Coordinates of N, CA and C in Angstrom, one line a residue:
X1 N -20.2 -0.7 3.5 CA -19.0 -1.2 4.1 C -18.8 -0.7 5.5
X2 N -18.5 -1.5 6.5 CA -18.2 -1.0 7.9 C -16.8 -0.4 7.9
X3 N -16.5 0.3 9.0 CA -15.2 0.9 9.0 C -14.1 -0.1 9.0
X4 N -13.1 0.1 8.1 CA -12.0 -1.0 8.0 C -11.2 -1.1 9.2
X5 N -10.6 -2.3 9.3 CA -9.5 -2.6 10.3 C -8.2 -2.1 9.6
X6 N -7.2 -1.8 10.5 CA -5.9 -1.4 10.0 C -4.9 -2.4 10.2
X7 N -3.9 -2.5 9.3 CA -2.8 -3.5 9.4 C -1.5 -2.7 9.0
X8 N -0.6 -2.8 9.9 CA 0.7 -2.2 9.7 C 1.7 -3.2 9.1
X9 N 2.2 -3.0 8.0 CA 3.1 -3.9 7.3 C 4.5 -3.7 7.7
X10 N 5.1 -4.7 8.4 CA 6.4 -4.6 8.9 C 7.2 -5.9 8.6
X11 N 6.9 -6.6 7.5 CA 7.5 -7.8 7.2 C 8.7 -7.7 6.3
X12 N 9.1 -6.5 6.0 CA 10.3 -6.3 5.0 C 11.6 -6.7 5.6
X13 N 12.6 -6.9 4.7 CA 13.9 -7.3 5.2 C 14.9 -6.2 5.6
X14 N 14.5 -5.0 5.2 CA 15.3 -3.8 5.6 C 16.8 -3.9 5.2
X15 N 17.0 -4.4 4.0 CA 18.4 -4.7 3.6 C 19.2 -3.4 3.5
X16 N 18.6 -2.3 3.1 CA 19.4 -1.0 3.0 C 19.7 -0.4 4.3
X17 N 19.0 -0.9 5.4 CA 19.3 -0.4 6.7 C 20.2 -1.4 7.5
X18 N 20.7 -2.4 6.8 CA 21.5 -3.4 7.4 C 20.7 -4.5 8.1
X19 N 19.4 -4.6 7.8 CA 18.6 -5.7 8.4 C 18.0 -5.2 9.6
X20 N 17.2 -6.1 10.3 CA 16.5 -5.7 11.5 C 15.1 -5.1 11.2
X21 N 14.5 -4.6 12.3 CA 13.2 -4.0 12.2 C 13.3 -2.5 12.0
X22 N 13.0 -2.0 10.8 CA 13.1 -0.5 10.6 C 12.1 0.2 11.5
X23 N 10.9 -0.5 11.7 CA 9.9 0.2 12.5 C 10.3 0.5 13.9
X24 N 11.3 -0.2 14.4 CA 11.8 0.1 15.8 C 12.9 1.1 15.9
X25 N 13.3 1.7 14.7 CA 14.3 2.8 14.8 C 13.7 4.0 15.4
X26 N 14.5 4.8 16.1 CA 14.0 5.9 16.9 C 13.9 7.2 16.0
X27 N 12.8 7.9 16.2 CA 12.6 9.2 15.4 C 11.9 10.1 16.3
X28 N 12.6 11.2 16.7 CA 12.0 12.2 17.5 C 11.5 11.8 18.8
X29 N 12.2 10.9 19.5 CA 11.8 10.4 20.8 C 10.8 9.2 20.8
X30 N 10.4 8.8 19.6 CA 9.5 7.6 19.4 C 10.1 6.7 18.4
X31 N 9.7 5.4 18.4 CA 10.1 4.6 17.2 C 9.1 4.8 16.1
X32 N 9.6 4.5 14.9 CA 8.8 4.7 13.7 C 7.4 4.1 13.8
X33 N 7.4 2.8 14.3 CA 6.1 2.1 14.4 C 5.1 2.8 15.3
X34 N 5.6 3.3 16.4 CA 4.7 4.0 17.3 C 4.1 5.2 16.7
X35 N 4.9 5.9 15.8 CA 4.3 7.0 15.1 C 3.2 6.6 14.1
X36 N 3.5 5.4 13.5 CA 2.5 4.9 12.5 C 1.2 4.5 13.3
X37 N 1.4 3.9 14.4 CA 0.2 3.5 15.2 C -0.6 4.7 15.6
X38 N 0.1 5.7 16.1 CA -0.6 6.9 16.5 C -1.4 7.6 15.4
X39 N -0.9 7.4 14.2 CA -1.5 8.0 13.0 C -2.6 7.2 12.4
X40 N -2.5 5.9 12.5 CA -3.5 5.0 11.8 C -4.6 4.7 12.8
X41 N -4.3 4.5 14.0 CA -5.4 3.9 15.0 C -6.6 4.8 15.0
X42 N -6.6 6.1 15.0 CA -7.8 6.9 15.0 C -8.7 6.7 13.8
X43 N -8.1 6.2 12.7 CA -8.8 6.1 11.4 C -9.5 4.8 11.2
X44 N -9.2 3.8 12.0 CA -9.7 2.4 11.8 C -10.4 1.9 13.0
X45 N -11.1 0.8 12.9 CA -11.8 0.2 14.0 C -11.0 -0.8 14.9
X46 N -9.8 -1.1 14.4 CA -8.9 -2.0 15.2 C -7.6 -2.1 14.4
X47 N -6.6 -2.6 15.1 CA -5.3 -2.5 14.5 C -4.5 -3.8 14.8
X48 N -3.7 -4.3 13.8 CA -2.8 -5.4 13.9 C -1.5 -5.1 13.2
X49 N -0.5 -5.9 13.6 CA 0.8 -5.7 13.0 C 1.2 -7.0 12.2
X50 N 1.5 -6.8 11.0 CA 2.0 -7.9 10.2 C 3.6 -8.0 10.3
X51 N 4.1 -9.0 10.9 CA 5.5 -9.1 11.0 C 5.9 -10.6 11.2
X52 N 7.1 -11.0 10.8 CA 7.5 -12.4 10.9 C 8.6 -12.5 12.0
X53 N 8.9 -13.8 12.4 CA 9.9 -14.0 13.4 C 9.2 -13.9 14.8
X54 N 10.1 -13.7 15.8 CA 9.6 -13.7 17.2 C 8.8 -12.5 17.5
X55 N 7.5 -12.8 17.8 CA 6.6 -11.7 18.0 C 6.8 -10.9 19.3
X56 N 7.6 -11.5 20.2 CA 7.9 -11.0 21.5 C 8.5 -9.6 21.4
X57 N 9.3 -9.4 20.4 CA 10.0 -8.1 20.2 C 9.0 -6.9 20.1
X58 N 7.8 -7.2 19.8 CA 6.8 -6.1 19.6 C 5.8 -6.0 20.7
X59 N 6.1 -6.7 21.9 CA 5.1 -6.8 23.0 C 4.8 -5.4 23.5
X60 N 5.7 -4.5 23.5 CA 5.5 -3.1 24.0 C 4.5 -2.3 23.2
X61 N 4.2 -2.8 22.0 CA 3.2 -2.0 21.1 C 1.8 -2.3 21.4
X62 N 1.5 -3.4 22.1 CA 0.2 -3.8 22.4 C -0.8 -4.1 21.3
X63 N -0.2 -4.7 20.2 CA -1.0 -5.1 19.1 C -0.9 -6.6 18.8
X64 N -2.0 -7.2 18.3 CA -1.8 -8.6 17.8 C -0.9 -8.6 16.6
X65 N 0.0 -9.6 16.6 CA 1.0 -9.8 15.5 C 0.5 -10.9 14.6
X66 N 0.4 -10.7 13.3 CA 0.0 -11.7 12.4 C 1.1 -11.9 11.4
X67 N 1.7 -13.1 11.3 CA 2.8 -13.4 10.4 C 2.3 -13.8 9.0
X68 N 3.2 -13.7 8.0 CA 2.8 -14.2 6.7 C 2.5 -15.7 6.7
X69 N 1.5 -16.1 5.9 CA 1.1 -17.5 5.8 C 1.7 -18.1 4.6
X70 N 2.4 -17.3 3.7 CA 3.1 -17.8 2.5 C 4.6 -18.0 2.8
X71 N 5.1 -19.2 2.6 CA 6.5 -19.5 2.9 C 7.4 -18.6 2.1
X72 N 8.6 -18.3 2.7 CA 9.5 -17.4 2.0 C 9.1 -16.0 2.0
X73 N 10.0 -15.1 1.6 CA 9.7 -13.7 1.6 C 8.9 -13.4 0.3
X74 N 7.6 -13.2 0.5 CA 6.7 -13.0 -0.7 C 6.3 -11.5 -0.9
X75 N 6.9 -10.6 -0.2 CA 6.7 -9.2 -0.4 C 5.4 -8.7 0.3
X76 N 5.0 -7.5 0.0 CA 3.9 -6.8 0.8 C 2.6 -7.5 0.6
X77 N 2.4 -8.2 -0.6 CA 1.1 -8.9 -0.8 C 0.9 -10.0 0.3
X78 N 2.0 -10.6 0.7 CA 1.8 -11.6 1.7 C 1.4 -11.0 3.0
X79 N 1.8 -9.8 3.3 CA 1.4 -9.1 4.5 C -0.1 -8.7 4.4
X80 N -0.5 -8.3 3.2 CA -1.9 -8.0 3.0 C -2.8 -9.2 3.2
X81 N -2.3 -10.3 2.7 CA -3.1 -11.6 2.9 C -3.2 -11.9 4.3
X82 N -2.1 -11.8 5.1 CA -2.2 -12.1 6.5 C -3.2 -11.2 7.2
X83 N -3.2 -9.9 6.8 CA -4.1 -9.0 7.4 C -5.5 -9.3 7.0
X84 N -5.8 -9.7 5.8 CA -7.1 -10.1 5.4 C -7.6 -11.3 6.1
X85 N -6.7 -12.3 6.4 CA -7.1 -13.5 7.1 C -7.5 -13.1 8.6
X86 N -6.7 -12.2 9.2 CA -7.0 -11.8 10.5 C -8.4 -11.0 10.5
X87 N -8.6 -10.2 9.5 CA -9.8 -9.4 9.5 C -11.0 -10.3 9.3
X88 N -10.9 -11.4 8.5 CA -12.0 -12.3 8.3 C -12.3 -13.0 9.7
X89 N -11.4 -13.3 10.5 CA -11.6 -13.8 11.8 C -12.3 -12.8 12.7
X90 N -12.1 -11.5 12.5 CA -12.7 -10.5 13.2 C -14.1 -10.0 12.7
X91 N -14.5 -10.6 11.6 CA -15.8 -10.3 11.0 C -15.8 -9.0 10.2
X92 N -14.6 -8.5 9.8 CA -14.5 -7.3 9.0 C -14.7 -7.5 7.5
X93 N -15.1 -6.4 6.8 CA -15.2 -6.4 5.4 C -13.9 -6.1 4.6
X94 N -13.1 -5.3 5.3 CA -11.9 -4.7 4.6 C -10.9 -4.3 5.5
X95 N -9.7 -4.1 5.0 CA -8.6 -3.5 5.8 C -7.9 -2.4 5.0
X96 N -7.3 -1.5 5.8 CA -6.4 -0.5 5.2 C -5.0 -0.8 5.7
X97 N -4.0 -0.8 4.8 CA -2.6 -1.1 5.2 C -1.8 0.2 5.2
X98 N -0.8 0.2 6.0 CA 0.2 1.2 6.1 C 1.5 0.6 6.4
X99 N 2.6 1.2 5.8 CA 3.9 0.7 6.0 C 4.5 1.2 7.4
X100 N 5.3 0.3 8.0 CA 5.8 0.6 9.3 C 7.0 1.6 9.3
X101 N 7.5 1.9 8.1 CA 8.6 2.8 7.9 C 8.2 4.2 7.3
X102 N 6.9 4.5 7.3 CA 6.4 5.7 6.7 C 5.7 6.5 7.7
X103 N 6.4 7.4 8.4 CA 5.8 8.1 9.6 C 4.9 9.3 9.4
X104 N 4.8 9.8 8.1 CA 4.1 11.0 7.9 C 2.9 10.9 7.0
X105 N 2.4 9.7 6.8 CA 1.3 9.5 5.9 C 0.0 10.3 6.3
X106 N -0.9 10.5 5.4 CA -2.0 11.5 5.7 C -3.0 11.0 6.8
X107 N -3.4 11.9 7.6 CA -4.4 11.6 8.7 C -5.8 11.4 8.1
X108 N -6.0 11.6 6.8 CA -7.3 11.3 6.2 C -7.1 10.2 5.2
X109 N -6.1 9.4 5.4 CA -5.9 8.3 4.5 C -7.1 7.4 4.3
X110 N -7.6 6.9 5.4 CA -8.7 5.9 5.3 C -10.0 6.5 4.7
X111 N -10.4 7.7 5.1 CA -11.6 8.2 4.6 C -11.5 8.5 3.1
X112 N -10.3 8.8 2.6 CA -10.2 9.1 1.2 C -10.1 7.8 0.4
X113 N -9.5 6.8 0.9 CA -9.4 5.5 0.2 C -10.9 5.0 0.1
X114 N -11.6 5.0 1.2 CA -13.0 4.5 1.2 C -13.9 5.3 0.2
X115 N -13.7 6.6 0.2 CA -14.5 7.5 -0.7 C -14.2 7.1 -2.2
X116 N -12.9 6.8 -2.5 CA -12.6 6.4 -3.8 C -13.1 5.0 -4.2
X117 N -13.5 4.2 -3.3 CA -14.1 2.9 -3.6 C -15.6 2.9 -3.8
X118 N -16.2 4.1 -3.7 CA -17.6 4.1 -3.8 C -18.1 3.5 -5.1
X119 N -19.1 2.5 -5.0 CA -19.6 1.8 -6.1 C -18.9 0.5 -6.5
X120 N -17.8 0.3 -5.9 CA -17.1 -1.0 -6.2 C -17.7 -2.2 -5.5
X121 N -17.9 -3.3 -6.1 CA -18.4 -4.5 -5.5 C -17.4 -4.9 -4.4
X122 N -16.1 -4.9 -4.7 CA -15.1 -5.2 -3.7 C -14.1 -4.0 -3.6
X123 N -14.1 -3.3 -2.5 CA -13.3 -2.1 -2.4 C -11.8 -2.4 -2.5
X124 N -11.2 -1.8 -3.5 CA -9.8 -2.1 -3.7 C -9.2 -0.8 -4.3
X125 N -8.4 -0.1 -3.5 CA -7.9 1.2 -3.8 C -6.5 1.4 -3.3
X126 N -5.6 1.9 -4.1 CA -4.2 2.2 -3.7 C -4.0 3.8 -3.6
X127 N -3.2 4.2 -2.7 CA -2.9 5.6 -2.6 C -1.9 6.0 -3.7
X128 N -2.0 7.2 -4.2 CA -1.1 7.7 -5.2 C -0.7 9.1 -4.9
X129 N 0.4 9.5 -5.5 CA 0.8 10.9 -5.5 C 1.3 11.3 -6.9
X130 N 1.2 12.6 -7.3 CA 1.6 13.0 -8.6 C 3.1 12.8 -8.8
X131 N 3.5 12.4 -10.0 CA 5.0 12.4 -10.3 C 5.5 13.8 -10.5
X132 N 6.7 14.1 -10.1 CA 7.3 15.3 -10.5 C 7.6 15.3 -12.0
X133 N 7.9 16.5 -12.5 CA 8.3 16.6 -13.9 C 9.5 15.7 -14.3
X134 N 10.5 15.7 -13.4 CA 11.6 14.9 -13.6 C 11.3 13.4 -13.7
X135 N 10.4 13.0 -12.8 CA 10.0 11.6 -12.8 C 9.2 11.2 -14.0
X136 N 8.4 12.1 -14.5 CA 7.6 11.8 -15.7 C 8.6 11.7 -16.9
X137 N 9.6 12.5 -17.0 CA 10.6 12.5 -18.0 C 11.4 11.2 -18.0
X138 N 11.8 10.8 -16.7 CA 12.6 9.6 -16.5 C 11.8 8.3 -17.0
X139 N 10.5 8.4 -16.8 CA 9.7 7.2 -17.1 C 9.2 7.2 -18.6
X140 N 9.7 8.2 -19.4 CA 9.4 8.3 -20.8 C 7.9 8.7 -21.0
X141 N 7.4 9.4 -20.0 CA 6.0 9.9 -20.1 C 5.0 8.9 -19.7
X142 N 5.4 7.7 -19.2 CA 4.5 6.7 -18.8 C 3.9 6.9 -17.4
X143 N 2.7 7.2 -17.3 CA 2.0 7.4 -16.0 C 2.3 8.8 -15.4
X144 N 1.4 9.3 -14.8 CA 1.5 10.6 -14.1 C 1.5 10.6 -12.6
X145 N 1.3 9.4 -12.1 CA 1.3 9.2 -10.6 C 2.2 8.1 -10.2
X146 N 2.6 8.2 -8.9 CA 3.3 7.1 -8.2 C 2.3 6.4 -7.4
X147 N 2.2 5.1 -7.6 CA 1.3 4.3 -6.7 C 2.1 3.8 -5.5
X148 N 1.5 3.8 -4.4 CA 2.1 3.4 -3.1 C 1.4 2.1 -2.7
X149 N 2.0 0.9 -3.1 CA 1.3 -0.3 -2.9 C 1.2 -0.8 -1.5
X150 N 1.9 -0.2 -0.5 CA 1.7 -0.6 0.9 C 0.7 0.2 1.6
X151 N 0.1 1.2 0.9 CA -1.0 2.0 1.4 C -2.2 1.8 0.6
X152 N -3.1 0.9 1.1 CA -4.3 0.6 0.2 C -5.5 0.1 1.1
X153 N -6.6 0.1 0.4 CA -7.9 -0.5 0.9 C -8.1 -1.8 0.2
X154 N -8.3 -2.9 1.0 CA -8.3 -4.3 0.5 C -9.5 -5.0 1.0
X155 N -10.2 -5.7 0.1 CA -11.5 -6.4 0.5 C -11.2 -7.8 1.0
X156 N -11.8 -8.2 2.1 CA -11.7 -9.5 2.7 C -12.2 -10.6 1.7
X157 N -13.2 -10.2 0.9 CA -13.9 -11.1 -0.1 C -12.9 -11.7 -1.1
X158 N -11.8 -11.0 -1.4 CA -10.9 -11.4 -2.4 C -9.6 -12.1 -1.8
X159 N -9.7 -12.5 -0.5 CA -8.5 -13.0 0.1 C -8.1 -14.4 -0.5
X160 N -9.0 -15.2 -0.8 CA -8.7 -16.5 -1.4 C -8.1 -16.4 -2.8
X161 N -8.6 -15.4 -3.5 CA -8.1 -15.1 -4.8 C -6.6 -14.6 -4.7
X162 N -6.3 -13.8 -3.7 CA -5.0 -13.3 -3.5 C -4.1 -14.5 -3.0
X163 N -4.6 -15.3 -2.2 CA -3.8 -16.5 -1.8 C -3.4 -17.3 -2.9
X164 N -4.3 -17.6 -3.8 CA -4.0 -18.4 -5.0 C -3.0 -17.7 -5.9
X165 N -3.1 -16.4 -6.0 CA -2.2 -15.7 -6.9 C -0.8 -15.7 -6.3
X166 N -0.6 -15.6 -5.0 CA 0.7 -15.7 -4.3 C 1.2 -17.1 -4.4
X167 N 0.4 -18.1 -4.2 CA 0.9 -19.4 -4.4 C 1.3 -19.8 -5.8
X168 N 0.8 -19.0 -6.8 CA 1.1 -19.2 -8.2 C 2.4 -18.3 -8.6
X169 N 2.9 -17.6 -7.6 CA 4.2 -16.9 -7.9 C 4.0 -15.4 -8.1
X170 N 2.8 -14.8 -8.0 CA 2.6 -13.4 -8.2 C 3.2 -12.6 -7.0
X171 N 4.0 -11.6 -7.3 CA 4.6 -10.8 -6.2 C 4.3 -9.3 -6.4
X172 N 4.0 -8.8 -7.6 CA 3.9 -7.4 -7.8 C 2.5 -7.0 -7.5
X173 N 2.4 -6.0 -6.6 CA 1.1 -5.6 -6.1 C 0.1 -5.1 -7.2
X174 N 0.7 -4.2 -8.0 CA -0.2 -3.6 -9.0 C -0.7 -4.5 -10.1
X175 N 0.0 -5.6 -10.3 CA -0.5 -6.6 -11.2 C -1.8 -7.2 -10.7
X176 N -1.8 -7.5 -9.4 CA -3.0 -8.1 -8.8 C -4.2 -7.1 -8.7
X177 N -3.9 -5.8 -8.3 CA -4.9 -4.8 -8.2 C -5.5 -4.5 -9.5
X178 N -4.7 -4.4 -10.6 CA -5.2 -4.1 -11.9 C -6.1 -5.2 -12.4
X179 N -5.8 -6.5 -12.1 CA -6.6 -7.6 -12.5 C -8.0 -7.5 -11.9
X180 N -8.2 -6.8 -10.8 CA -9.4 -6.7 -10.1 C -10.0 -5.2 -10.2
X181 N -9.6 -4.5 -11.2 CA -10.1 -3.1 -11.5 C -9.9 -2.2 -10.2
X182 N -8.7 -2.4 -9.6 CA -8.4 -1.5 -8.5 C -8.4 0.0 -8.9
X183 N -8.8 0.8 -8.0 CA -8.8 2.3 -8.2 C -7.6 3.0 -7.5
X184 N -7.6 4.3 -7.7 CA -6.5 5.1 -7.0 C -7.1 6.2 -6.3
X185 N -6.5 6.6 -5.2 CA -6.9 7.8 -4.5 C -5.7 8.7 -4.5
X186 N -5.8 9.9 -5.0 CA -4.7 10.8 -5.3 C -4.5 11.8 -4.1
X187 N -3.3 11.8 -3.5 CA -2.9 12.7 -2.4 C -1.8 13.7 -2.9
X188 N -1.9 14.9 -2.4 CA -0.9 15.9 -2.8 C 0.5 15.5 -2.3
X189 N 1.5 15.9 -3.1 CA 2.9 15.6 -2.7 C 3.7 16.9 -2.4
X190 N 3.0 18.0 -2.1 CA 3.6 19.2 -1.7 C 3.3 19.6 -0.3
X191 N 4.2 20.2 0.5 CA 5.6 20.5 0.1 C 6.5 19.2 0.1
X192 N 6.0 18.1 0.6 CA 6.7 16.9 0.6 C 5.8 15.7 0.3
X193 N 6.3 14.6 -0.1 CA 5.5 13.4 -0.4 C 5.1 12.8 1.0
X194 N 3.9 12.7 1.3 CA 3.5 12.2 2.6 C 3.8 10.7 2.8
X195 N 4.1 10.0 1.6 CA 4.4 8.6 1.7 C 5.9 8.4 1.7
X196 N 6.7 9.4 2.0 CA 8.1 9.3 2.2 C 8.4 8.2 3.2
X197 N 9.3 7.3 2.8 CA 9.6 6.2 3.8 C 11.1 6.1 4.0
X198 N 11.4 5.5 5.2 CA 12.8 5.4 5.6 C 13.4 4.1 5.1
X199 N 14.2 4.2 4.1 CA 14.9 3.0 3.6 C 16.4 3.0 3.9
X200 N 17.0 4.1 4.2 CA 18.4 4.2 4.4 C 18.7 5.1 5.6
X201 N 20.0 5.0 6.1 CA 20.3 6.0 7.2 C 20.1 7.4 6.8
X202 N 20.3 7.7 5.5 CA 20.1 9.1 5.1 C 18.7 9.5 5.2
X203 N 17.8 8.6 4.8 CA 16.3 8.8 4.9 C 15.9 9.1 6.4
X204 N 16.5 8.3 7.3 CA 16.2 8.5 8.7 C 16.6 9.9 9.2
X205 N 17.8 10.4 8.7 CA 18.2 11.7 9.1 C 17.3 12.8 8.5
X206 N 16.8 12.5 7.3 CA 15.8 13.5 6.7 C 14.5 13.5 7.5
X207 N 14.1 12.3 7.9 CA 12.8 12.1 8.7 C 13.0 12.8 10.0
X208 N 14.2 12.7 10.6 CA 14.4 13.4 11.9 C 14.3 14.9 11.7
X209 N 14.8 15.4 10.6 CA 14.7 16.9 10.4 C 13.2 17.3 10.2
X210 N 12.5 16.5 9.4 CA 11.1 16.8 9.2 C 10.3 16.7 10.5
X211 N 10.6 15.8 11.4 CA 9.9 15.6 12.6 C 10.2 16.8 13.5
X212 N 11.4 17.3 13.5 CA 11.8 18.4 14.4 C 11.2 19.7 13.9
X213 N 11.0 19.9 12.6 CA 10.5 21.1 12.1 C 8.9 21.1 12.2
X214 N 8.4 19.9 12.5 CA 6.9 19.8 12.6 C 6.2 19.9 11.2
X215 N 7.0 19.6 10.2 CA 6.4 19.7 8.8 C 5.1 18.8 8.7
X216 N 4.1 19.3 8.1 CA 2.9 18.6 7.8 C 3.0 18.1 6.3
X217 N 3.1 16.8 6.1 CA 3.4 16.3 4.8 C 2.2 15.9 4.0
X218 N 1.1 16.5 4.2 CA -0.1 16.1 3.4 C -0.9 17.3 3.0

């Protein structure tokens, strides 16, 4: 497999932030999306942004913008499909996705996702972190990891299968990855979960504190 392309997923509705583009919120002198770009671009061979609406609002980022091709808000899988279609045009084998509201994800994300795909006919891997003891108890002992469905390695070869699944109404990421024997790459969650994302104003304040202290979250 050649080095994957990267796709930043920014197609969410941001309802808990009052709407708008979470990725354009300011954090430590930069917007969230710029931080994600700085973190992901060294790990991939090229980068695009999945977002809907007027692409002009992202002109300052210098990235191609690929919108969802599935009508209505179909969730992160629609963004994955848009990225896979773009990657097919670019002649790539796979993409790695990252969420636009998650500024501290691991700097070795791509290499570890790719390593976990070794031997797969179609590389398909989601990032995971261990559940805390409280989370395990809350889930009734079901599962020992949290899967992060917006952080994954996705094969271009399965894009038409994904398209058909979305058109058939599938929305839950793990249902599709499980159907195709998707794997997991485990990342440590101490001292903080590196996949911490900004969903609320309180989360943004917490992220600001982490950015100021220079915490390394992986």
